[in-house]
mmCIF file of C-alpha atoms in Angstrom:
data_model
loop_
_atom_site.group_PDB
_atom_site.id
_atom_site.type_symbol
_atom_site.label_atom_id
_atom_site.label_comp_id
_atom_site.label_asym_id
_atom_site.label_seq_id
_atom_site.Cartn_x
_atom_site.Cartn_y
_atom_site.Cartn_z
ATOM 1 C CA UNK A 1 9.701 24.925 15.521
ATOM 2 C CA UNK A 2 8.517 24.134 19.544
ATOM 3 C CA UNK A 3 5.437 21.811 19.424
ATOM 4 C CA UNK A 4 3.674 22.109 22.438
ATOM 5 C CA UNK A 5 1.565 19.123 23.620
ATOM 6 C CA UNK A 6 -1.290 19.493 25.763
ATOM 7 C CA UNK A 7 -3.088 16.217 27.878
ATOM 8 C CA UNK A 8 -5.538 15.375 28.661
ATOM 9 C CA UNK A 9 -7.524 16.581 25.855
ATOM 10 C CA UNK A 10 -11.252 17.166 27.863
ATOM 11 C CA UNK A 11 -10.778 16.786 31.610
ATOM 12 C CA UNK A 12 -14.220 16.280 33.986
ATOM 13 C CA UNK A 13 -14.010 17.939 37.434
ATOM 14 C CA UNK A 14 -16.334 18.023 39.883
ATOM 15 C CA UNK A 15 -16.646 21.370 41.847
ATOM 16 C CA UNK A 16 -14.339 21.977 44.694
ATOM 17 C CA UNK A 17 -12.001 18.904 43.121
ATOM 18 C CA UNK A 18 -8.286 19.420 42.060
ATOM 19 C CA UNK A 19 -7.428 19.671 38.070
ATOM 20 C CA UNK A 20 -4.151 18.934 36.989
ATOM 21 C CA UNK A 21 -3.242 19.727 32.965
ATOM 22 C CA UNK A 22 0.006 18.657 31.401
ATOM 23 C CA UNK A 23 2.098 20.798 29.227
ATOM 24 C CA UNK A 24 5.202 18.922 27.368
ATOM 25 C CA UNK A 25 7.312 20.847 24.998
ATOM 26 C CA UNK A 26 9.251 19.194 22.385
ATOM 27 C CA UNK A 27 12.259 21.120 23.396
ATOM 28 C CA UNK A 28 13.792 22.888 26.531
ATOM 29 C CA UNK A 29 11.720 26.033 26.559
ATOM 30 C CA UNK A 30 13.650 26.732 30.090
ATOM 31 C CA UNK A 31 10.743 28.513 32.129
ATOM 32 C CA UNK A 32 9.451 30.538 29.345
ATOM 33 C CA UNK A 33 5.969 29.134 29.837
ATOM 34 C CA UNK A 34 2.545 30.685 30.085
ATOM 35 C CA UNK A 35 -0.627 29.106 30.621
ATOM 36 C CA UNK A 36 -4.093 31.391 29.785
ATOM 37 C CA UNK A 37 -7.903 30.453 30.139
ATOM 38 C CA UNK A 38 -10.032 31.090 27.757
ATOM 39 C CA UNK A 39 -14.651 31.196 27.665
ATOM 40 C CA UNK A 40 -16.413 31.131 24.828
ATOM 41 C CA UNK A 41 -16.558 34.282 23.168
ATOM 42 C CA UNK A 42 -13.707 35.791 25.133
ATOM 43 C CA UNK A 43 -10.152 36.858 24.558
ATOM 44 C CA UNK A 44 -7.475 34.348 26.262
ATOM 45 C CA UNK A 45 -6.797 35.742 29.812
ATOM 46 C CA UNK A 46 -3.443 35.304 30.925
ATOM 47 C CA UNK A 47 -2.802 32.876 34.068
ATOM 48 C CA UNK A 48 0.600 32.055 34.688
ATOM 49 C CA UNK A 49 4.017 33.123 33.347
ATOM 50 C CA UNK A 50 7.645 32.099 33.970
ATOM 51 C CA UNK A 51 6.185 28.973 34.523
ATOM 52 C CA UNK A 52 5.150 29.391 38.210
ATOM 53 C CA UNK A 53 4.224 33.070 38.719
ATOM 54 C CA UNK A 54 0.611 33.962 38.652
ATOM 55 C CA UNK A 55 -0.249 36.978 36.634
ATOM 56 C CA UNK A 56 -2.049 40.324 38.289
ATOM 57 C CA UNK A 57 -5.420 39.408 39.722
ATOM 58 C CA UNK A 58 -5.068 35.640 39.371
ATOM 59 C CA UNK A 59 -6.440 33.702 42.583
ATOM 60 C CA UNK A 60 -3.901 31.274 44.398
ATOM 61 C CA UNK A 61 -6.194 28.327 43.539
ATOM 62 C CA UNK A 62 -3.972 28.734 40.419
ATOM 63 C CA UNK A 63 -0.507 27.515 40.423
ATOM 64 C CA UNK A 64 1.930 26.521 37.712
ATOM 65 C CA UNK A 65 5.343 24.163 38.117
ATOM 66 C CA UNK A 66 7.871 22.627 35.522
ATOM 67 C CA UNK A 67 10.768 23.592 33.207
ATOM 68 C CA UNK A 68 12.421 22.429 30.256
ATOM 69 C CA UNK A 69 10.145 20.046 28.707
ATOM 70 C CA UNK A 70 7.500 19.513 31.453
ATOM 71 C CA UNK A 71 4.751 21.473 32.812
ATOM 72 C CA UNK A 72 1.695 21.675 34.941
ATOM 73 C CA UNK A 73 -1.009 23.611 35.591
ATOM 74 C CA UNK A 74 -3.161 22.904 38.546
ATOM 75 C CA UNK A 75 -6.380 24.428 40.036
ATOM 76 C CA UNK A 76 -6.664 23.429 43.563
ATOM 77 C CA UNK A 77 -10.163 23.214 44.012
ATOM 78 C CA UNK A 78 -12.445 24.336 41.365
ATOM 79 C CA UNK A 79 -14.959 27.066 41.230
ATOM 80 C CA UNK A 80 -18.016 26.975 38.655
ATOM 81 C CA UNK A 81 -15.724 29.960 36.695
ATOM 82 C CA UNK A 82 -12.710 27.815 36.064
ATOM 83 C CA UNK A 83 -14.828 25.727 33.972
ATOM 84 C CA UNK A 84 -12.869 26.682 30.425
ATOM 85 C CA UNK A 85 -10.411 25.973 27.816
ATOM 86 C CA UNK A 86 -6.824 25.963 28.988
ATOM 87 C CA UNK A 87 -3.659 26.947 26.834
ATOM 88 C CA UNK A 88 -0.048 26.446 27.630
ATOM 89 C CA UNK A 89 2.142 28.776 25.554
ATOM 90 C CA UNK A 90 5.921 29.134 25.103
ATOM 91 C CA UNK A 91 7.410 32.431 24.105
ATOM 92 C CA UNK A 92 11.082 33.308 23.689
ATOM 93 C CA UNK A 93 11.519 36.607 25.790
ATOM 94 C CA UNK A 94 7.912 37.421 24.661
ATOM 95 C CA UNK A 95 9.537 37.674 20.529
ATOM 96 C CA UNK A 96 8.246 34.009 19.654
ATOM 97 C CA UNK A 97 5.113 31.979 20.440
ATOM 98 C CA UNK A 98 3.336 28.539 20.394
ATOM 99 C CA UNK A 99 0.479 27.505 22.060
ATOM 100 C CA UNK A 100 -0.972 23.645 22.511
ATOM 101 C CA UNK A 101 -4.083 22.714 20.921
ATOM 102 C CA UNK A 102 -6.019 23.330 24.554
ATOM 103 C CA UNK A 103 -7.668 21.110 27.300
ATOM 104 C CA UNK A 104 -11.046 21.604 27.959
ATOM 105 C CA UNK A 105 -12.265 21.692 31.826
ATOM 106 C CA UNK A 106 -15.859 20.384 31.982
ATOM 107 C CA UNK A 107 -18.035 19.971 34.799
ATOM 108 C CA UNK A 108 -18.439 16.509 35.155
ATOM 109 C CA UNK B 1 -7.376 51.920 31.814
ATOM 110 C CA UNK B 2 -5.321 49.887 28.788
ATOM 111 C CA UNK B 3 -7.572 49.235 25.962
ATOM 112 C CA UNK B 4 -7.141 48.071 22.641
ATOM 113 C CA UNK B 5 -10.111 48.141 20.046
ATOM 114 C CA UNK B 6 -10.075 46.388 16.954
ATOM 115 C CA UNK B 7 -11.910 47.071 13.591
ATOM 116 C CA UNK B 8 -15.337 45.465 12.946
ATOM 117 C CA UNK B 9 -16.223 42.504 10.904
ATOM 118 C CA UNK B 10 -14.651 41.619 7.377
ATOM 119 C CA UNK B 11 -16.065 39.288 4.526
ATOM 120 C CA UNK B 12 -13.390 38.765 1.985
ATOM 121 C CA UNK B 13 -13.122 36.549 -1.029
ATOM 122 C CA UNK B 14 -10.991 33.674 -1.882
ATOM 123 C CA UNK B 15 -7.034 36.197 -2.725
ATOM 124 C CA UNK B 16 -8.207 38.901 -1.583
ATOM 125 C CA UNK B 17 -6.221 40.906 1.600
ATOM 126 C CA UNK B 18 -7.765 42.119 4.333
ATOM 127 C CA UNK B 19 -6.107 44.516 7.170
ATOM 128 C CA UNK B 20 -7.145 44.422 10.648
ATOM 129 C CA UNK B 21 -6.601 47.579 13.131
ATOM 130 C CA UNK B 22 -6.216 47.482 17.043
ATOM 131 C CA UNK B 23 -6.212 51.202 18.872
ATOM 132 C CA UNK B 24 -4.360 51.194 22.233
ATOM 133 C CA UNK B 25 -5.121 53.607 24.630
ATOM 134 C CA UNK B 26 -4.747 54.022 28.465
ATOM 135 C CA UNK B 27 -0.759 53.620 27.875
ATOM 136 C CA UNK B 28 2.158 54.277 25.563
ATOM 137 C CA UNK B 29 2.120 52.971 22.564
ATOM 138 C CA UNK B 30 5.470 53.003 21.652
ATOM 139 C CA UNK B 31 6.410 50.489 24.912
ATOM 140 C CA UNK B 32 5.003 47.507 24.654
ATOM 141 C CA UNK B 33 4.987 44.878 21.422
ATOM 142 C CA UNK B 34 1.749 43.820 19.575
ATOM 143 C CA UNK B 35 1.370 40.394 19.224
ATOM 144 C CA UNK B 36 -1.383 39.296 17.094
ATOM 145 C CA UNK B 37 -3.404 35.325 17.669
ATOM 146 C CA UNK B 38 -6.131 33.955 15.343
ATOM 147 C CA UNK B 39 -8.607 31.417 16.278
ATOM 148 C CA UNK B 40 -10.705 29.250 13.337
ATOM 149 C CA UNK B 41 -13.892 28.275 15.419
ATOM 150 C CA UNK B 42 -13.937 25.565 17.553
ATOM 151 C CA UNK B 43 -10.391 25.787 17.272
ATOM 152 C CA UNK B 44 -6.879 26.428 19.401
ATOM 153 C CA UNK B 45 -5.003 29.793 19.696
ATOM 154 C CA UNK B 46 -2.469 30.508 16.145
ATOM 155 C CA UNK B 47 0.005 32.720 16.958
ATOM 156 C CA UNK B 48 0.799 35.230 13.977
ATOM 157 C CA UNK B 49 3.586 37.207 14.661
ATOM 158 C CA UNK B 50 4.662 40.516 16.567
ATOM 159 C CA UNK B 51 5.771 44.094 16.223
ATOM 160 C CA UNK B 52 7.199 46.536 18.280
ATOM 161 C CA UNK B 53 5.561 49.584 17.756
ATOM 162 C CA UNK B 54 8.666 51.817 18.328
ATOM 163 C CA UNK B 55 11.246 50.487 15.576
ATOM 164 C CA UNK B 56 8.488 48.505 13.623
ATOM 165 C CA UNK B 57 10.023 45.457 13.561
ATOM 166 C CA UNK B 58 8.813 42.535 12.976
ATOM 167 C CA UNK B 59 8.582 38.885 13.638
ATOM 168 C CA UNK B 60 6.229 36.458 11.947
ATOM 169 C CA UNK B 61 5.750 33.350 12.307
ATOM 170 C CA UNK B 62 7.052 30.951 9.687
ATOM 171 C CA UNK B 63 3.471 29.409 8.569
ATOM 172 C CA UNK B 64 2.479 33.402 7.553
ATOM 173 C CA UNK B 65 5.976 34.872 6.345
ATOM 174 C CA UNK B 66 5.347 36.395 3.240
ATOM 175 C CA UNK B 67 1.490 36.482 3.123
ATOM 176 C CA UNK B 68 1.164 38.948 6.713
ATOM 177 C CA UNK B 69 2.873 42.210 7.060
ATOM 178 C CA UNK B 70 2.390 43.808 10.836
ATOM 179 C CA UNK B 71 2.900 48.087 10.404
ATOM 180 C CA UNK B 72 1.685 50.994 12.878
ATOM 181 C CA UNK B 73 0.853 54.593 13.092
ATOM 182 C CA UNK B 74 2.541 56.083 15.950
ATOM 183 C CA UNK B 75 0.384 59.310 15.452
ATOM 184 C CA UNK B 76 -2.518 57.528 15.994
ATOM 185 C CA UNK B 77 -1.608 54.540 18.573
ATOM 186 C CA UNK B 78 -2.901 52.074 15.824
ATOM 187 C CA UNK B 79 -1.513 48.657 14.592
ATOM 188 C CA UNK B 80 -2.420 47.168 11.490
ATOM 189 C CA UNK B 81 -1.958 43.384 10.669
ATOM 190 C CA UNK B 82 -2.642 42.737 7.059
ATOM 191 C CA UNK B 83 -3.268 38.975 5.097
ATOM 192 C CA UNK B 84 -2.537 38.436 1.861
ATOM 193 C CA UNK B 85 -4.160 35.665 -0.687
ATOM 194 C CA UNK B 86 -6.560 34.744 1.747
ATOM 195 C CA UNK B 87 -8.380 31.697 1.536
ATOM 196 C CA UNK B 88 -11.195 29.757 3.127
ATOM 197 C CA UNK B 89 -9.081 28.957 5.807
ATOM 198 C CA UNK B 90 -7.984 31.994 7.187
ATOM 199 C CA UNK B 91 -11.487 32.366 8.444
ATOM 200 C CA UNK B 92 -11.168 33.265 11.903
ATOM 201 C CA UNK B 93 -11.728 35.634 14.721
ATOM 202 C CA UNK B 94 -8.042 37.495 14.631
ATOM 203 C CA UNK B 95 -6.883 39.334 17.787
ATOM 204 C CA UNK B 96 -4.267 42.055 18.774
ATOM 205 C CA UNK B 97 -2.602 41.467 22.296
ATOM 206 C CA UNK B 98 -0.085 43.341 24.673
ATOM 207 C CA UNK B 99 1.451 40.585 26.642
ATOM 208 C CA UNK B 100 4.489 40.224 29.167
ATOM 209 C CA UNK B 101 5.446 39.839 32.789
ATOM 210 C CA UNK B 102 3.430 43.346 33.267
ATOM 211 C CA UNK B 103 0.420 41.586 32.470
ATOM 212 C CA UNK B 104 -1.747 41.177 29.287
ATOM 213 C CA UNK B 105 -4.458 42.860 27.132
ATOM 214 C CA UNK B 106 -6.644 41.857 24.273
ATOM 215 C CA UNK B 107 -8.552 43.446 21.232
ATOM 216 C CA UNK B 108 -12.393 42.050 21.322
ATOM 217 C CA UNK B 109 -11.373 40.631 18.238
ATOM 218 C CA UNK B 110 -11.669 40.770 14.402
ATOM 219 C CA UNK B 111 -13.592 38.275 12.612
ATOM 220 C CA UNK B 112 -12.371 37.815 9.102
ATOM 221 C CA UNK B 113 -14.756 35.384 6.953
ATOM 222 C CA UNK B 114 -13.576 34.295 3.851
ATOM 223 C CA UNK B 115 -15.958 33.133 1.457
ATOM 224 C CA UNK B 116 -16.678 33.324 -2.329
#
């Protein structure tokens, strides 16, 4: 089974600043790699997939880079709404998944 | 517009099953898989396992093989996702999901509390 290891665990941004989460998978996932957002009380929403392509509606603030065992997930300058939970996720052609435990974005 | 609506609320005790619904509408049903995520609260996403709504298979993930079985109604646009010998910690809010490169969708979510 993949593990997928997210860092940091809590990361504190001030408004307008850059975030950068890590993504490491313990092995080659190739560029099967999704990354979602998630607010209390909601459903995930999906971010990025492949890796690097944002999903329908995403703003360009969010962009996503890596393969194999590495990834990233960076938010160029955040807005009070990108304050959330962020999961990575690998999926084999969409059959099997595994998310990491999450990193928190908090307003510092 | 693509929506999928899950059954309400579910209290359960300690081996008991419980099965969860999710209605699609807006699309076909028969074209996309049904993935299905719990979340324990205060906790990470738990991926369960998949089904394609046109053949019915399946694929589980190995933590829930032989205590989840994923089926569908065609006739009615419905999946089901059904856990066996539940136990305290399968309490959790449990979601259906379309996802892919098309884009993704989510059931509000199931909350299944187990609890004797």
């Amino acid at each position: 089974e993949i593990v997928m290891t997210q860092s940091p665990a809590t990361l504190s941004v001030s408004p307008g600043e850059r975030a950068t989460l890590s993504c490491r998978a313990s092995q080659s996932v190739s560029s099967n790699l999704a990354w979602y957002q998630q607010k209390p009380g909601q459903a995930p929403r999906l971010l990025i997939y492949g890796a690097s392509t944002r999903a329908t509606g995403i703003p360009a603030r969010f962009s996503g880079s890596g393969s194999g065992t590495e990834f990233t997930l960076t938010i160029s300058s955040l807005q009070s709404e990108d304050f959330a939970v962020y999961y990575c996720q690998q999926y084999n052609n969409w059959l099997t998944w595994t998310f990491g435990q999450g990193t928190k974005v908090e307003i510092k | 517009q693509v929506q999928l609506v899950q059954s309400g609320a579910e209290v359960k005790k300690p081996g008991a099953s419980v099965k969860v619904s999710c209605k699609a509408s807006g699309y076909t049903f028969t074209s996309y898989d049904i993935n299905w995520v719990r979340q324990a609260t205060g906790q990470g996403l738990e991926w369960m396992g998949w089904m394609n709504p046109n053949s019915g298979n399946t694929g589980y993930a190995q933590k829930f093989q032989g205590r989840v079985t994923m089926t569908r109604n065609t006739s009615i646009s419905t999946a089901y996702m059904e856990l066996s010998s539940l136990r305290s910690e399968d309490t959790a809010v449990y979601y259906c999901a379309r996802v892919g490169n098309s884009g993704d969708y989510w059931g509000q979510g199931t909350l299944v509390t187990v609890s004797s």
